[in-house]
Short mmCIF file of C-alpha atoms in Angstrom, two decimals:
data_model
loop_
_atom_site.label_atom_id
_atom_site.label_comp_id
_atom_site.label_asym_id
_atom_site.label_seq_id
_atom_site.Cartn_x
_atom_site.Cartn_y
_atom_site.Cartn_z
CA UNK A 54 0.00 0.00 0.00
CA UNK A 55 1.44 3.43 -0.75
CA UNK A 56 0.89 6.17 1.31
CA UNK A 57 -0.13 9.84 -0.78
CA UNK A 58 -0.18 11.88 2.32
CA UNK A 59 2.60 12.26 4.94
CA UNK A 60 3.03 15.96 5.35
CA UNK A 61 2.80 16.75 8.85
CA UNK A 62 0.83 19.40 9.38
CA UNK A 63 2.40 20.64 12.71
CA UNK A 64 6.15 20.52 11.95
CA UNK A 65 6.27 20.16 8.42
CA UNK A 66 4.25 23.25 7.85
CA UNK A 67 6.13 24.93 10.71
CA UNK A 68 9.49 24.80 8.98
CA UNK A 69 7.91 25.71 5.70
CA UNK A 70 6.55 28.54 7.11
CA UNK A 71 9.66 29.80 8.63
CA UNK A 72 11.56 29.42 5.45
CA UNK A 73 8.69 31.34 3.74
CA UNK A 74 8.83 33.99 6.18
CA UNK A 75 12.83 33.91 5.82
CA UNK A 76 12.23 34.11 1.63
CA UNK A 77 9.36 37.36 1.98
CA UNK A 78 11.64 38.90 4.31
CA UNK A 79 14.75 38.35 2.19
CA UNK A 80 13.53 38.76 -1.18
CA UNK A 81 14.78 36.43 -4.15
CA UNK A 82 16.40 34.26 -1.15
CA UNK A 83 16.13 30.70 -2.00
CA UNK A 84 15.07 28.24 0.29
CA UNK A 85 14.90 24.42 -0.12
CA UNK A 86 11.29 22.67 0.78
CA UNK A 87 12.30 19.49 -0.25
CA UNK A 88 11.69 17.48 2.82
CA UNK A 89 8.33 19.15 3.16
CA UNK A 90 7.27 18.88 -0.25
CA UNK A 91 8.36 15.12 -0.12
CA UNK A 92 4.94 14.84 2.22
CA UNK A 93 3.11 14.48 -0.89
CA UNK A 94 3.30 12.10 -4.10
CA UNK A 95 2.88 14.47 -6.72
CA UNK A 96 5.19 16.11 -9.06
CA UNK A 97 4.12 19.41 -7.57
CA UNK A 98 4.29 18.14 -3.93
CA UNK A 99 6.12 22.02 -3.13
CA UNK A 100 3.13 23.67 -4.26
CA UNK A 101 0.44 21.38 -2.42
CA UNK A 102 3.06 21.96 0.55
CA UNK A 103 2.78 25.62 0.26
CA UNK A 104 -0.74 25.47 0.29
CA UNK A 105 -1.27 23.15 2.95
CA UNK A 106 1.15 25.43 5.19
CA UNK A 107 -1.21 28.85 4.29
CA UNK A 108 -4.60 28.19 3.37
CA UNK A 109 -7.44 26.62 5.38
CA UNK A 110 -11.22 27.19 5.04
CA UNK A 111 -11.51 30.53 5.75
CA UNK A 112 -9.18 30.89 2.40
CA UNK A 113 -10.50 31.51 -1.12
CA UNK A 114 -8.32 30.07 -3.52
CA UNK A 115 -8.32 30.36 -8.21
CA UNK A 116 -5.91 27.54 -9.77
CA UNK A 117 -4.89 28.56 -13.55
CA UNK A 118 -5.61 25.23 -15.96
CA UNK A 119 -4.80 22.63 -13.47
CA UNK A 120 -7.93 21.19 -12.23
CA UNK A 121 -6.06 18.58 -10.54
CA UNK A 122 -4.01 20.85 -8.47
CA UNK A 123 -7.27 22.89 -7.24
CA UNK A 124 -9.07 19.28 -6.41
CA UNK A 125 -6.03 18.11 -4.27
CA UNK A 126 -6.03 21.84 -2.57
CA UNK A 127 -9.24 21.46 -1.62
CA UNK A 128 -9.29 18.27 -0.56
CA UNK A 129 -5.86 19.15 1.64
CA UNK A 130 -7.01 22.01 3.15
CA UNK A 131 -10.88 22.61 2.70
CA UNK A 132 -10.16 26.01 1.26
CA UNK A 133 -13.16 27.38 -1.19
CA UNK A 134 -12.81 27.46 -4.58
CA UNK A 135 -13.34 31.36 -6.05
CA UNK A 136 -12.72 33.51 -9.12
CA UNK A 137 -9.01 34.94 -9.24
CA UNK A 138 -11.00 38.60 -9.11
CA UNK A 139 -11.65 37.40 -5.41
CA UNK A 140 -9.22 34.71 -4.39
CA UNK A 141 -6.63 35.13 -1.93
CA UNK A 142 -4.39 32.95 -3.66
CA UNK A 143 -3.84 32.78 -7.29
CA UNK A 144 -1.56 29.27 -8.10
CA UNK A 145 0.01 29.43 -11.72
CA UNK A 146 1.48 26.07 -12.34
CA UNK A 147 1.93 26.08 -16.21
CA UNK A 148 4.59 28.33 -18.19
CA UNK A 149 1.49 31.16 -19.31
CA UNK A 150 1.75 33.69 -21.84
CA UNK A 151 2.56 36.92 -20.20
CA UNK A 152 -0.76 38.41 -21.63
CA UNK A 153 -3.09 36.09 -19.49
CA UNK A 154 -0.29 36.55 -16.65
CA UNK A 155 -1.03 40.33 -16.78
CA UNK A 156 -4.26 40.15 -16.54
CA UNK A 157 -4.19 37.65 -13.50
CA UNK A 158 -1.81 40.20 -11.87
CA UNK A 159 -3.83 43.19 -12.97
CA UNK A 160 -7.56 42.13 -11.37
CA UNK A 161 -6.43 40.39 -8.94
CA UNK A 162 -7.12 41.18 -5.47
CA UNK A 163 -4.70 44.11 -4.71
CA UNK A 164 -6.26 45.37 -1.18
CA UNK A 165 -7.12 48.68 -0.40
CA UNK A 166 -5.58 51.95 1.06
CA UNK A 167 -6.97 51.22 4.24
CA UNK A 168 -6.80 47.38 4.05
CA UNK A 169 -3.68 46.64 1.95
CA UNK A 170 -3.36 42.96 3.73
CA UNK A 171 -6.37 41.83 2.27
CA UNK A 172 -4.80 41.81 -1.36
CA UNK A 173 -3.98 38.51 -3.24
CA UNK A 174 -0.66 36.28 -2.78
CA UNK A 175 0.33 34.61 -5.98
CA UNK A 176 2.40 31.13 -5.79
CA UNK A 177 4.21 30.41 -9.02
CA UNK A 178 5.30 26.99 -10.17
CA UNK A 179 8.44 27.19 -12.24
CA UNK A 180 11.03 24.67 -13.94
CA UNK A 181 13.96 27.24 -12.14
CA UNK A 182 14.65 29.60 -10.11
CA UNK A 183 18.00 30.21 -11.54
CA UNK A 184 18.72 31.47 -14.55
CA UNK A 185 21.17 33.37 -17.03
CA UNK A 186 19.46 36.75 -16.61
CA UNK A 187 20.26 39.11 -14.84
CA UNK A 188 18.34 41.67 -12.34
CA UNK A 189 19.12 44.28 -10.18
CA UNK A 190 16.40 44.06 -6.75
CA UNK A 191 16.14 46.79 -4.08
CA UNK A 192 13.70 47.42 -1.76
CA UNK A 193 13.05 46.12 2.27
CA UNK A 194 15.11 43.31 2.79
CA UNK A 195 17.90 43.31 0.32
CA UNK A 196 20.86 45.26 1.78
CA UNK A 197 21.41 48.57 -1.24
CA UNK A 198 21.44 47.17 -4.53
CA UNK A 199 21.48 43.45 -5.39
CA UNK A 200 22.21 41.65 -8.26
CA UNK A 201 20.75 38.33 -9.33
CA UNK A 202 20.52 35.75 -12.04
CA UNK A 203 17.26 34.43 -12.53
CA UNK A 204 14.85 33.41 -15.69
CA UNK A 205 13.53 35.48 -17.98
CA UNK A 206 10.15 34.08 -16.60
CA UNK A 207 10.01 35.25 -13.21
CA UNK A 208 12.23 38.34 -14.44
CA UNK A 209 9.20 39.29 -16.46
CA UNK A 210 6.45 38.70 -14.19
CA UNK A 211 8.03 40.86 -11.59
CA UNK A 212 8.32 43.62 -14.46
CA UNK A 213 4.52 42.72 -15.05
CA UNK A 214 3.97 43.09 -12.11
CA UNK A 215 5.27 46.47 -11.43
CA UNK A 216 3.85 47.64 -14.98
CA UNK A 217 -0.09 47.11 -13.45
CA UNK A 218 0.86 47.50 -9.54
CA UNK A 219 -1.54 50.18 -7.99
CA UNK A 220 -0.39 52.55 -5.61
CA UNK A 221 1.73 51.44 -2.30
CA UNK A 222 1.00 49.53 -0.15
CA UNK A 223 -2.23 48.04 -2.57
CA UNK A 224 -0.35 45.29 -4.22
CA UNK A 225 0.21 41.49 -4.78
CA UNK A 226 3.10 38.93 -3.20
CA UNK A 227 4.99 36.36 -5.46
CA UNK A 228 5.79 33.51 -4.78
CA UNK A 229 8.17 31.11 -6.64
CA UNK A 230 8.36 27.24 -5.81
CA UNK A 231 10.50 25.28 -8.84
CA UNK A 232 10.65 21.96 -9.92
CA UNK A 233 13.69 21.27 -7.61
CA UNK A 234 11.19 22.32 -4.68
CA UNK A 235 13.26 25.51 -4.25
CA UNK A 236 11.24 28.51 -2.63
CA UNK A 237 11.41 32.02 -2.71
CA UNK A 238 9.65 35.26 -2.33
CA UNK A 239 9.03 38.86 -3.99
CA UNK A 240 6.82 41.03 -2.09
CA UNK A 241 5.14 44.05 -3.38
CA UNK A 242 7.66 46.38 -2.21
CA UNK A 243 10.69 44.73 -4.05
CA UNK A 244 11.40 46.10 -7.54
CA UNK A 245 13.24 44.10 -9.96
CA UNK A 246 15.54 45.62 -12.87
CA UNK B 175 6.97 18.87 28.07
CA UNK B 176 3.52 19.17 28.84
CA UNK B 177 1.52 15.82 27.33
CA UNK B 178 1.07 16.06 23.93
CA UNK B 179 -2.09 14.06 23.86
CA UNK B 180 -3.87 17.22 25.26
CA UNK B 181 -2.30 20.22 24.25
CA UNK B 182 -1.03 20.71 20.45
CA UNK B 183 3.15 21.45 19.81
CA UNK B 184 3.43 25.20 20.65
CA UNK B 185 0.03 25.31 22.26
CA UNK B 186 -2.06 27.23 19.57
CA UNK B 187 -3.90 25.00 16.96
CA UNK B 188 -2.98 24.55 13.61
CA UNK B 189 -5.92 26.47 12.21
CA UNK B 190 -4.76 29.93 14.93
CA UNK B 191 -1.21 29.25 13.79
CA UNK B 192 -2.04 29.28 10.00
CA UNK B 193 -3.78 32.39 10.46
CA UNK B 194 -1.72 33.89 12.55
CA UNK B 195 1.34 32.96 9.95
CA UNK B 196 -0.83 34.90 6.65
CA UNK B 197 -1.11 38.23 9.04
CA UNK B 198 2.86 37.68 9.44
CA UNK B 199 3.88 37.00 5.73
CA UNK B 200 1.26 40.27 5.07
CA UNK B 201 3.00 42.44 8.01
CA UNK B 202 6.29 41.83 6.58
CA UNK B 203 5.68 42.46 3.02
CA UNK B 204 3.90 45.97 4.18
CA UNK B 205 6.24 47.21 6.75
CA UNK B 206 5.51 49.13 9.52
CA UNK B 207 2.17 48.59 8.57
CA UNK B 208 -0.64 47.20 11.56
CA UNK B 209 -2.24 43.68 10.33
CA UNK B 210 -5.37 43.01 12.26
CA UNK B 211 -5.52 39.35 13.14
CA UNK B 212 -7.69 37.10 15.81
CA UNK B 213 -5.60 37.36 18.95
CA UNK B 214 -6.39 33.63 20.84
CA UNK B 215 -7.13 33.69 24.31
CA UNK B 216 -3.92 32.11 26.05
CA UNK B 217 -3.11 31.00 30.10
CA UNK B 218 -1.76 34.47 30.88
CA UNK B 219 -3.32 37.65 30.49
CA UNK B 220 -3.94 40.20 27.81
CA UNK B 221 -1.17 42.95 28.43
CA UNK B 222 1.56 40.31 29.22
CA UNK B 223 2.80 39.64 26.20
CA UNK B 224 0.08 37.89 24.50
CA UNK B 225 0.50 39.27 21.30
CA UNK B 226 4.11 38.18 21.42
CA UNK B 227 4.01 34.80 22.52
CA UNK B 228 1.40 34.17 20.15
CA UNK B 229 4.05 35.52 17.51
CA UNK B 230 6.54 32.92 18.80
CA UNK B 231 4.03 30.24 18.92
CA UNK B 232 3.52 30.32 15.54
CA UNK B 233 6.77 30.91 14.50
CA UNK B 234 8.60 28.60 16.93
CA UNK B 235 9.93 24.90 15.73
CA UNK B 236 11.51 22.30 17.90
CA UNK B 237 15.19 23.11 16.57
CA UNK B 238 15.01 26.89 18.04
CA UNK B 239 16.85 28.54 20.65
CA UNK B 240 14.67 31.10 22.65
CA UNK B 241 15.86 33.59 24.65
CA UNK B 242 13.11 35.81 26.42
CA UNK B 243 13.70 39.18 27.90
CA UNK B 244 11.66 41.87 29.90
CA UNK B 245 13.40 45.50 30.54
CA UNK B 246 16.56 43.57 28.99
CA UNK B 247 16.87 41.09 32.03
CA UNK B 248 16.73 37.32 31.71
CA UNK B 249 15.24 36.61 34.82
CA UNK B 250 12.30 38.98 35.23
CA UNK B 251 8.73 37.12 36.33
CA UNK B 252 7.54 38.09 32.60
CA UNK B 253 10.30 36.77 30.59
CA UNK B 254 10.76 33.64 33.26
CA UNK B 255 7.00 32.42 33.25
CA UNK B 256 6.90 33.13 29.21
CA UNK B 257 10.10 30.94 28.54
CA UNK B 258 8.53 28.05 31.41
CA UNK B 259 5.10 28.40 29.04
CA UNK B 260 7.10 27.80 25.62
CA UNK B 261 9.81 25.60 27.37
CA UNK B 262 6.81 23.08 28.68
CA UNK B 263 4.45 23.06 25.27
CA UNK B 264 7.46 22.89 22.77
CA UNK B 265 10.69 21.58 24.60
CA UNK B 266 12.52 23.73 22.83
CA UNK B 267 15.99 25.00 24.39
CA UNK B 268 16.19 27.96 25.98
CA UNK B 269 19.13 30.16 26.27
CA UNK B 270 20.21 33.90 27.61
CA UNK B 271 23.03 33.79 25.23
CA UNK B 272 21.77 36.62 22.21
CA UNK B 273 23.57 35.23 19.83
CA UNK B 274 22.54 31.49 20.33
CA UNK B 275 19.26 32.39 20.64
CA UNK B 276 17.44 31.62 16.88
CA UNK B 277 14.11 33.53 18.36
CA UNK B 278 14.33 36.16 20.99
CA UNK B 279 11.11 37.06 22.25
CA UNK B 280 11.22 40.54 24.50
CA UNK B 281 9.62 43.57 26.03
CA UNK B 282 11.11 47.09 26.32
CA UNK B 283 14.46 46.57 25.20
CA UNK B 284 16.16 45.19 22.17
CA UNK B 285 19.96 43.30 22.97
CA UNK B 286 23.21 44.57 22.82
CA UNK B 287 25.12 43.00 20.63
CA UNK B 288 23.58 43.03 16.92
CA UNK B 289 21.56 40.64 15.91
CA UNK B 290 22.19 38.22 12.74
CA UNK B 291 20.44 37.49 9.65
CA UNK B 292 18.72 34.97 10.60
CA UNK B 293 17.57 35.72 13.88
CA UNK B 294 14.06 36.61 14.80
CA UNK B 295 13.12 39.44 17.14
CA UNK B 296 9.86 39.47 18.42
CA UNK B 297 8.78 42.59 20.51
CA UNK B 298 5.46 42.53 22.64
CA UNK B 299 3.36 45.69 22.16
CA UNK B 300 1.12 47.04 24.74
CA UNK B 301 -0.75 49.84 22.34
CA UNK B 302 0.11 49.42 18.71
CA UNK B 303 -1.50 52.62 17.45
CA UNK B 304 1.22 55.51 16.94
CA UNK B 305 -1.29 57.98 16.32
CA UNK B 306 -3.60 56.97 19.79
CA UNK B 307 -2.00 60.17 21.27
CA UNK B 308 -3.68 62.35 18.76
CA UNK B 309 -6.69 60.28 17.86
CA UNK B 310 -8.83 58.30 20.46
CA UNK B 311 -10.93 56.73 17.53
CA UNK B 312 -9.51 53.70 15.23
CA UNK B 313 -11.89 53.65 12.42
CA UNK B 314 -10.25 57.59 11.72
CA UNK B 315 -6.59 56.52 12.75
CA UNK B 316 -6.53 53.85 10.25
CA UNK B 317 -7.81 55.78 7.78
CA UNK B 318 -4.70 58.37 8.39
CA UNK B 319 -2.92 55.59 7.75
CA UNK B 320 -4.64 54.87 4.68
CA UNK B 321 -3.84 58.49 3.49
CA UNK B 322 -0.90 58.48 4.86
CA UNK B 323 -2.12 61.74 6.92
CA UNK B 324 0.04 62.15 9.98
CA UNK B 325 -0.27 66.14 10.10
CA UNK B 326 -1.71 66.09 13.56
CA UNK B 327 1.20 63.54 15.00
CA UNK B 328 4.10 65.93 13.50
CA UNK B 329 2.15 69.27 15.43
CA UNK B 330 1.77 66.88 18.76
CA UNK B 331 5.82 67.16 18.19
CA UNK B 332 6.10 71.07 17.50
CA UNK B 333 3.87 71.51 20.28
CA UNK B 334 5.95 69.50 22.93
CA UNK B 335 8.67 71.56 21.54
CA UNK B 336 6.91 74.82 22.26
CA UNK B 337 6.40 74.09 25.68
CA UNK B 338 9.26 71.92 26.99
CA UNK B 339 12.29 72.72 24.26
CA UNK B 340 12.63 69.37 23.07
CA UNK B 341 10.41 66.52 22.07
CA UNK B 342 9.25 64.93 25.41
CA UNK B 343 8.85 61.02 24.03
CA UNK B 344 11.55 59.13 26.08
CA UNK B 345 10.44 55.38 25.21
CA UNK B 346 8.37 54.17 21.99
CA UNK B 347 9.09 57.52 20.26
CA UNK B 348 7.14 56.83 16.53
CA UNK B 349 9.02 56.56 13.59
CA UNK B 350 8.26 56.21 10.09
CA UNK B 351 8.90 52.92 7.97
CA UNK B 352 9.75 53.10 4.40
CA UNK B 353 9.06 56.76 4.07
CA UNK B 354 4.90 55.26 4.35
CA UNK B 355 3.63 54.13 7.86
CA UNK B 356 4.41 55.99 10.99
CA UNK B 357 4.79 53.17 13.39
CA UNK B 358 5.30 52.49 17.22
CA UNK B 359 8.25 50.70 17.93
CA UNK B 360 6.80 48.92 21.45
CA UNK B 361 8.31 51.34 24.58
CA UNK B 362 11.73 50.59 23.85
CA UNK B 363 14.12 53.34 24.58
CA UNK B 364 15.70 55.96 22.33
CA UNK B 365 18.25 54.50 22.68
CA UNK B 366 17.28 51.47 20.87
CA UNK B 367 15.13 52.97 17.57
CA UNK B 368 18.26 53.31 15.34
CA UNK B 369 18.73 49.72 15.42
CA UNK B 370 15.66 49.22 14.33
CA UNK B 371 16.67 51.00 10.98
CA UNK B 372 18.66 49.07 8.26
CA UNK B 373 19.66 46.01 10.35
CA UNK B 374 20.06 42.38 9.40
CA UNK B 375 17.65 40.53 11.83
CA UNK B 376 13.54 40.59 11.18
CA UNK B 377 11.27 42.38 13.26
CA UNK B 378 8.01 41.65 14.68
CA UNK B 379 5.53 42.88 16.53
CA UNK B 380 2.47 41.84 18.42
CA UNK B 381 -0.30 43.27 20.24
CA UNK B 382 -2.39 40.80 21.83
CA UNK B 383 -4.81 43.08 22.96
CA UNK B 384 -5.47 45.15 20.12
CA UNK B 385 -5.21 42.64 17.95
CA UNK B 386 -1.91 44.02 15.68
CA UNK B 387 0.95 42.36 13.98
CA UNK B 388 3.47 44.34 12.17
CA UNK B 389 6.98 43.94 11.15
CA UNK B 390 9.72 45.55 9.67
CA UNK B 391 12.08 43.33 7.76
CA UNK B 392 15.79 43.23 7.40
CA UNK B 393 17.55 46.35 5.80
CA UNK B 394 14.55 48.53 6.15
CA UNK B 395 14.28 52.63 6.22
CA UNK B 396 12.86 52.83 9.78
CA UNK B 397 14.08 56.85 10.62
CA UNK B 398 12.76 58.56 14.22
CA UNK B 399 10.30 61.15 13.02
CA UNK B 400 12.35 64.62 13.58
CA UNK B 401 12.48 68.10 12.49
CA UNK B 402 15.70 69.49 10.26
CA UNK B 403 16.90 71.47 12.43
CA UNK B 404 16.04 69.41 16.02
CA UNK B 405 17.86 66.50 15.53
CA UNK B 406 16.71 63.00 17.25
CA UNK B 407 18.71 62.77 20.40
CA UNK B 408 19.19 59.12 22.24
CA UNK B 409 19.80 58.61 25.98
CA UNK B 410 23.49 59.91 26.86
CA UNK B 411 25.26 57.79 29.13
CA UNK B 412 28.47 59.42 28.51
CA UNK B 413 31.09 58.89 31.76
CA UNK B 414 28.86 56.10 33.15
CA UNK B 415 30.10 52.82 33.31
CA UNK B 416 28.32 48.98 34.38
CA UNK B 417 29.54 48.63 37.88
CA UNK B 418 29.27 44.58 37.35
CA UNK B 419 31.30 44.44 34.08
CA UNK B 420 32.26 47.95 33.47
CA UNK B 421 30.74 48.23 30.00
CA UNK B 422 30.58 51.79 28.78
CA UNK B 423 28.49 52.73 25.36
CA UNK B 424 25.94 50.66 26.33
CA UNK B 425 21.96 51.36 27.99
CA UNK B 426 22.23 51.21 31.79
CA UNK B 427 19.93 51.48 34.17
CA UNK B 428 20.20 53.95 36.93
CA UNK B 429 19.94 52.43 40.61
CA UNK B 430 20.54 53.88 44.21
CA UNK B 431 22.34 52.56 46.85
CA UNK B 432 19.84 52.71 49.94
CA UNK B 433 22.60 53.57 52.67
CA UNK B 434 24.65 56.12 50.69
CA UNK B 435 21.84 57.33 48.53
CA UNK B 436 24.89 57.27 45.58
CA UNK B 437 23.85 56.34 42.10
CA UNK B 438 25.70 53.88 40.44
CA UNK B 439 24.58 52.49 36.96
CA UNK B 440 24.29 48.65 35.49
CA UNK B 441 24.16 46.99 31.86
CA UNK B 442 20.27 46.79 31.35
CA UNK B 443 20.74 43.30 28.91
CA UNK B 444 21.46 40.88 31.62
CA UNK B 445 22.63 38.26 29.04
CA UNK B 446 25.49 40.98 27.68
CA UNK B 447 26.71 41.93 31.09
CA UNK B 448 26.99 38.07 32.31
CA UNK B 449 28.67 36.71 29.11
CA UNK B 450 31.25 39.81 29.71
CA UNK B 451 31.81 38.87 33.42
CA UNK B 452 32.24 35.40 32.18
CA UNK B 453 34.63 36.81 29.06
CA UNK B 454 36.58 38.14 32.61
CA UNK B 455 35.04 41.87 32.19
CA UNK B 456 35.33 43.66 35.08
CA UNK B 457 35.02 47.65 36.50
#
């Protein structure tokens, strides 16, 4: 008999959560879920680990063309089902054109001035994190100026991002998981160049 | 360790934990900024650190050091029945040592010796709110947030000016994150806002009571609000020396000696002062 499930849902989540926390605090930090995301028999066992960590059923939740992935999520964690206009987590798990990506970013939930938390967090499965090109980041949590080599993927949503962002602190989170269950984290304050 | 057949790892349930961790990831990617979140009802009061613990409770895994601190000392009845409370419902060790410790959970005072990337600070916050002094009412004080109106806080400044010659705020003195949110740093001292600005270690907040979490994460703008031309001063301690370990440049609290009536001064961070005695530090 093979077991599907052994995440635990008191450590397992804990130490995803503090390397999540680590990765939003320390933007484009990568973190390795691989033990974690090993709690679930599915090619996209980071993701479902992710999820499992955040969401519950007080969470609304839009999956992009991967009915699967939004069955499992549901089934994990109980979380409800909603259109990405209203979800609190948007999960992208197939390489999109950037033209459907920019409108996910773009009507997504970006908060308010007087409620900027309740805004959208958007976990992105990629093939990489790494890449051959290259971005300069600044903002809270990166020390001056950084440089970094990433994809041209990510490096474009990020510009996307910043292209239909509405005023600070309204805004969306990214969040990156790859295929090598490697994590990490641009929050709405970070500007990639 | 308390049994874990009744009580979950780190006491809170998974489903307060979860939602405790989304307010966290939001405070930190909106710094300085005040995430409402459902503050849990815990065996100690509201106003002792509730908000705190409940940040370290969620935060907290079974590799961590904690170190706990009220007013800077180890061994105050705040810090001591906090550390027994996480000590019996996660096992986790707990240290006095600042730069062992992985989470250091404290009130009033933020350690000596600068903290590491890594490292997690959480403060416990009695009143949140920055612009309470000027504003009684929340629904309008979060909508000068929201607007990013903080008019009346900068003439509450002028006006202590006017009357006393300098800005009167000696602990939690408000400064502004990010060039956005004017934000209460918890009553810590003067003395310790600056480190609050650019450093390597993430902040957190919590206020139990009110129902706040905020953060500022590493290498953050966090600057004391202050006019051009009156400059933000911080406690002076210039001359006075710890007369345990003799450590000068550092905060020290002032004491009296009851037969003399003589004041003599001592390292307020405990763990700092006993690791230099130990390091052979004397006056």
């Amino acid at each position: 008999m093979q077991q599907v499930y052994s995440f635990d849902a008191v450590h397992d989540a804990q130490s995803l959560f503090r390397k999540l926390l680590q990765s939003m605090a320390n933007p484009f930090q990568k973190s390795s879920i691989d033990k974690e995301a090993g709690g679930f028999q599915s090619e996209l066992g980071a993701v479902l680990a992710a999820g499992s960590t955040l969401m519950d059923n007080e969470i609304t939740y839009y999956v992009e063309k991967n009915i699967e992935l939004a069955q499992q999520l549901h089934d994990y964690t109980l979380a409800v089902p909603a259109d990405y206009q209203k979800a609190d987590f948007i999960y992208l798990t197939g390489m999109l054109n950037y033209e459907n990506i920019r409108q996910l970013l773009s009507e997504a939930k970006q908060g308010t001035l007087s409620d900027p938390q309740q805004s959208c967090t958007f976990i992105i499965w990629c093939p990489q994190l790494d890449g051959e090109t290259a971005a300069e980041i600044s903002g809270p949590g990166i020390d001056g100026r950084l440089a970094v080599h990433t994809t041209e993927y990510i490096k474009t949503i990020c510009r996307l991002r910043q292209e239909v962002q509405q005023e600070y602190p309204c805004g969306v989170d990214l969040i990156f998981i790859s295929a090598a269950n490697e994590l990490m984290a641009v929050p709405r304050l970070c500007k990639v160049q | 360790m308390i049994d874990q057949k009744h009580y979950n790892f780190a006491f809170l349930d998974e489903n307060s934990k979860r939602e405790i961790r989304r307010s966290l990831l939001k405070a930190v990617a909106i710094p300085g900024y005040q995430v409402p979140f459902g503050s849990r009802e815990l065996p100690i009061g509201r106003g002792w650190g509730t908000g705190g613990i409940q940040i370290t409770l969620s935060v907290i895994g079974k590799e961590d050091v904690l170190k706990v601190i009220d007013q800077g000392s180890d061994d105050s009845v705040n810090a001591v029945n906090i550390k027994k409370f996480v000590s019996a419902c996660t096992g986790v060790e707990i240290t006095t040592d600042s730069e062992a410790a992985s989470i250091i959970q404290t009130r009033h005072r933020i350690p000596e010796i600068p903290l590491k990337k890594e490292q997690i600070l959480v403060l416990q916050v009695p009143t949140p709110e920055p612009l309470r002094i000027v504003e009684p009412r929340e629904a309008v004080t979060k909508k000068m947030h929201a607007e990013g109106e903080y008019s009346p806080m900068w003439l509450t400044l002028y006006e202590d000016l006017l009357r006393c010659g300098k800005i009167g705020i000696s602990a939690e003195y408000p400064v502004l994150v990010e060039n956005r949110y004017i934000m209460n740093p918890s009553p810590i001292p003067r003395y310790d806002t600056p480190k609050l600005n650019d450093s390597d270690c993430l902040y957190l907040f919590g206020a139990g009571r009110e129902k706040k979490i905020y953060a500022i994460p590493p290498h953050t703008r966090v600057m004391p609000l202050e006019f051009d031309d009156i400059p933000f001063e911080t406690e002076n301690f210039t001359g006075k020396r710890c007369h345990l370990c003799g450590a000068e440049g550092v905060y020290l609290d002032e004491l009296t000696d009851e037969e003399t009536g003589a004041k003599y001064y001592e390292c307020s961070d405990t763990g700092y002062c006993a690791k230099r005695r130990e390091q052979g530090c004397r006056p």
